[in-house]
Amino acid sequence: MACTIIVGGFFGDEGKGKIVAHIARRDRPAIISRGGVGPNAGHTVNIGEKTYGVRMVPSGFVYEEALLCIGTGVLVDPRVFLSEVDLLGVKGRAFVDERCGIIDEAHIQRDKGSDHLSKTIGSTGTGCGPANADRVMRIGRQAKDVPELAEYLMDVPAEINESLDDGEFVLIEGTQGFYISLYFGTYPYVTSKDTSASQIAADNGVGPTRIDDVIAVFKAYPTRVGAGPFTTEMTPEEAHELGIEEFGTVTHRPRRIGNWDGERARYSAMINGCTQAAITGIDRIDPDSYGCSDYNKLSKVAKDFIKKAEDDIGAPVTLISTGPDISHIIDLRKEL
Ligand code: IMP
Ligand code: MG
């Protein structure tokens, strides 16, 4: 398990942040590096009384010994990055690849000002689409051109590959979800880049032969923010009956709620090359499982759900999240 990638199996917001934070604490990676689009993603980490929503710094920041990196393929909004570094007190161990594309105010204005992006697609308005468009047109700025980022610059892929050569554990954190991938998602209702495990590896300059594990994270009740097809979506009334109400970490928009989609889970696991899966929100399937950390104490309802999910996904479910706190988890993985 020298190099593990975490990805979202559905439409994003599956709880990757919490899974990453847990793995970081248990398995002590030398480096935790972020892949994915950019600050359009928000990861939430709850520790005791505190809730952190991170958009640039990897969610594994809770493990204090790791270097926290942003991979080459990820867009950086310097203002968001610098404010998170400050807020989380991670200066000295937070780094940005020197080649990362940069988001500036003009990108944000183009994102918010475009009816197509902001209304039809329902973008997060964080400037990611226009910044990726500029990169493709080869007119965008890079991290090395931004004086405020000078002290944070690193050759992130070199650092990761050297760490792997030394036999250290590296955790690569994906963002977004499989079905909002530019290639594999519900186009055009997607984000501005691929979000599958191969892309997350490429974002960090890690070759396909170096990946040992891909953990895909699935939500028991999937959600979607923004427009686009969602075959298992339930009505707001049904969601209310179940006591489910969620809001986006970045945009605070209400999330659409759906039922488990076995077919989509299987397809996403296949393309991601999923070796293990994590299921989050089991406490919504069976409220009695809230906070449980022992598989044997789960009810039959919860265990049956996990068994069915495992059959759909085609890989073992080794992590089961039973509540929002970092401690609300059942970890069936082998010790490293
Ligand atoms: P954009 O990535 O901001 O251009 O938004 C395009 C679509 O992707 C919109 O439907 C967003 O709601 C969705 N999206 C982008 N990032 C995330 C994420 O991290 N979680 C969930 N949805 C996202
Ligand atoms: Mg999110």
PDB file of N, CA and C and ligand atoms in Angstrom, residues 11-13 40-42 111 121-126 129 176 180 190-192 225-227 253, ligand 1:
ATOM      1  N   PHE A  11     -21.297  11.536  -7.564  1.00  0.00           N
ATOM      2  CA  PHE A  11     -21.338  12.898  -8.124  1.00  0.00           C
ATOM      3  C   PHE A  11     -20.541  13.901  -7.287  1.00  0.00           C
ATOM      4  N   GLY A  12     -19.676  13.413  -6.426  1.00  0.00           N
ATOM      5  CA  GLY A  12     -18.933  14.304  -5.527  1.00  0.00           C
ATOM      6  C   GLY A  12     -19.583  14.343  -4.155  1.00  0.00           C
ATOM      7  N   ASP A  13     -18.847  14.939  -3.208  1.00  0.00           N
ATOM      8  CA  ASP A  13     -19.361  15.079  -1.833  1.00  0.00           C
ATOM      9  C   ASP A  13     -19.708  13.738  -1.197  1.00  0.00           C
ATOM     10  N   ASN A  40     -13.072  24.474  -6.738  1.00  0.00           N
ATOM     11  CA  ASN A  40     -14.510  24.206  -6.853  1.00  0.00           C
ATOM     12  C   ASN A  40     -14.920  23.090  -5.890  1.00  0.00           C
ATOM     13  N   ALA A  41     -13.951  22.314  -5.412  1.00  0.00           N
ATOM     14  CA  ALA A  41     -14.241  21.198  -4.511  1.00  0.00           C
ATOM     15  C   ALA A  41     -14.112  21.643  -3.066  1.00  0.00           C
ATOM     16  N   GLY A  42     -15.025  21.199  -2.234  1.00  0.00           N
ATOM     17  CA  GLY A  42     -14.911  21.478  -0.808  1.00  0.00           C
ATOM     18  C   GLY A  42     -14.946  20.176  -0.045  1.00  0.00           C
ATOM     19  N   ASP A 111     -16.721  33.000 -15.087  1.00  0.00           N
ATOM     20  CA  ASP A 111     -17.504  31.827 -14.663  1.00  0.00           C
ATOM     21  C   ASP A 111     -18.891  32.271 -14.200  1.00  0.00           C
ATOM     22  N   ILE A 121     -25.310  24.959 -16.612  1.00  0.00           N
ATOM     23  CA  ILE A 121     -24.500  23.870 -16.034  1.00  0.00           C
ATOM     24  C   ILE A 121     -24.558  23.914 -14.506  1.00  0.00           C
ATOM     25  N   GLY A 122     -24.700  25.098 -13.956  1.00  0.00           N
ATOM     26  CA  GLY A 122     -24.714  25.219 -12.496  1.00  0.00           C
ATOM     27  C   GLY A 122     -23.323  25.145 -11.901  1.00  0.00           C
ATOM     28  N   SER A 123     -22.371  25.820 -12.512  1.00  0.00           N
ATOM     29  CA  SER A 123     -20.990  25.767 -12.009  1.00  0.00           C
ATOM     30  C   SER A 123     -20.912  26.385 -10.615  1.00  0.00           C
ATOM     31  N   THR A 124     -19.798  26.123  -9.950  1.00  0.00           N
ATOM     32  CA  THR A 124     -19.619  26.641  -8.585  1.00  0.00           C
ATOM     33  C   THR A 124     -19.201  28.107  -8.593  1.00  0.00           C
ATOM     34  N   GLY A 125     -18.913  28.651  -9.778  1.00  0.00           N
ATOM     35  CA  GLY A 125     -18.540  30.068  -9.871  1.00  0.00           C
ATOM     36  C   GLY A 125     -17.177  30.369  -9.282  1.00  0.00           C
ATOM     37  N   THR A 126     -16.313  29.363  -9.236  1.00  0.00           N
ATOM     38  CA  THR A 126     -14.989  29.545  -8.627  1.00  0.00           C
ATOM     39  C   THR A 126     -13.898  29.790  -9.668  1.00  0.00           C
ATOM     40  N   GLY A 129     -13.586  26.501 -14.715  1.00  0.00           N
ATOM     41  CA  GLY A 129     -13.785  26.257 -16.148  1.00  0.00           C
ATOM     42  C   GLY A 129     -12.994  27.240 -17.003  1.00  0.00           C
ATOM     43  N   GLN A 176     -13.986  15.973  -6.396  1.00  0.00           N
ATOM     44  CA  GLN A 176     -15.150  15.775  -7.266  1.00  0.00           C
ATOM     45  C   GLN A 176     -15.552  14.289  -7.289  1.00  0.00           C
ATOM     46  N   ILE A 180     -19.200  13.527 -12.569  1.00  0.00           N
ATOM     47  CA  ILE A 180     -19.067  14.888 -13.089  1.00  0.00           C
ATOM     48  C   ILE A 180     -17.733  15.032 -13.841  1.00  0.00           C
ATOM     49  N   VAL A 190     -21.124  18.651 -16.278  1.00  0.00           N
ATOM     50  CA  VAL A 190     -19.914  18.081 -15.678  1.00  0.00           C
ATOM     51  C   VAL A 190     -18.947  19.216 -15.325  1.00  0.00           C
ATOM     52  N   THR A 191     -17.862  18.867 -14.692  1.00  0.00           N
ATOM     53  CA  THR A 191     -16.833  19.845 -14.391  1.00  0.00           C
ATOM     54  C   THR A 191     -15.851  19.938 -15.560  1.00  0.00           C
ATOM     55  N   SER A 192     -14.802  20.735 -15.420  1.00  0.00           N
ATOM     56  CA  SER A 192     -13.961  21.057 -16.573  1.00  0.00           C
ATOM     57  C   SER A 192     -12.758  20.126 -16.752  1.00  0.00           C
ATOM     58  N   VAL A 225     -24.948  18.308  -6.640  1.00  0.00           N
ATOM     59  CA  VAL A 225     -25.220  19.753  -6.643  1.00  0.00           C
ATOM     60  C   VAL A 225     -25.106  20.241  -8.071  1.00  0.00           C
ATOM     61  N   GLY A 226     -25.899  21.240  -8.418  1.00  0.00           N
ATOM     62  CA  GLY A 226     -25.880  21.741  -9.785  1.00  0.00           C
ATOM     63  C   GLY A 226     -26.820  20.915 -10.652  1.00  0.00           C
ATOM     64  N   ALA A 227     -26.878  21.304 -11.939  1.00  0.00           N
ATOM     65  CA  ALA A 227     -27.827  20.677 -12.863  1.00  0.00           C
ATOM     66  C   ALA A 227     -27.306  19.341 -13.376  1.00  0.00           C
ATOM     67  N   ARG A 253     -25.353  25.703  -1.779  1.00  0.00           N
ATOM     68  CA  ARG A 253     -26.612  25.361  -2.440  1.00  0.00           C
ATOM     69  C   ARG A 253     -27.130  24.044  -1.854  1.00  0.00           C
TER      70      ARG A 253
HETATM   71  P1  IMP B   1     -17.565  23.789 -12.008  1.00  0.00           P
HETATM   72  O1  IMP B   1     -16.641  22.639 -11.767  1.00  0.00           O
HETATM   73  O2  IMP B   1     -17.500  24.823 -10.948  1.00  0.00           O
HETATM   74  O3  IMP B   1     -17.430  24.329 -13.396  1.00  0.00           O
HETATM   75  O4  IMP B   1     -19.045  23.208 -11.925  1.00  0.00           O
HETATM   76  C1  IMP B   1     -19.546  22.268 -12.873  1.00  0.00           C
HETATM   77  C2  IMP B   1     -20.464  21.248 -12.205  1.00  0.00           C
HETATM   78  O5  IMP B   1     -19.679  20.408 -11.341  1.00  0.00           O
HETATM   79  C3  IMP B   1     -21.550  21.846 -11.311  1.00  0.00           C
HETATM   80  O6  IMP B   1     -22.707  21.029 -11.378  1.00  0.00           O
HETATM   81  C4  IMP B   1     -20.946  21.748  -9.914  1.00  0.00           C
HETATM   82  O7  IMP B   1     -21.928  21.715  -8.906  1.00  0.00           O
HETATM   83  C5  IMP B   1     -20.190  20.436 -10.017  1.00  0.00           C
HETATM   84  N1  IMP B   1     -19.051  20.343  -9.091  1.00  0.00           N
HETATM   85  C6  IMP B   1     -17.803  20.851  -9.242  1.00  0.00           C
HETATM   86  N2  IMP B   1     -17.021  20.535  -8.203  1.00  0.00           N
HETATM   87  C7  IMP B   1     -17.773  19.798  -7.370  1.00  0.00           C
HETATM   88  C8  IMP B   1     -17.522  19.149  -6.120  1.00  0.00           C
HETATM   89  O8  IMP B   1     -16.425  19.183  -5.558  1.00  0.00           O
HETATM   90  N3  IMP B   1     -18.561  18.483  -5.556  1.00  0.00           N
HETATM   91  C9  IMP B   1     -19.775  18.399  -6.157  1.00  0.00           C
HETATM   92  N4  IMP B   1     -20.056  18.975  -7.328  1.00  0.00           N
HETATM   93  C10 IMP B   1     -19.068  19.684  -7.926  1.00  0.00           C
END
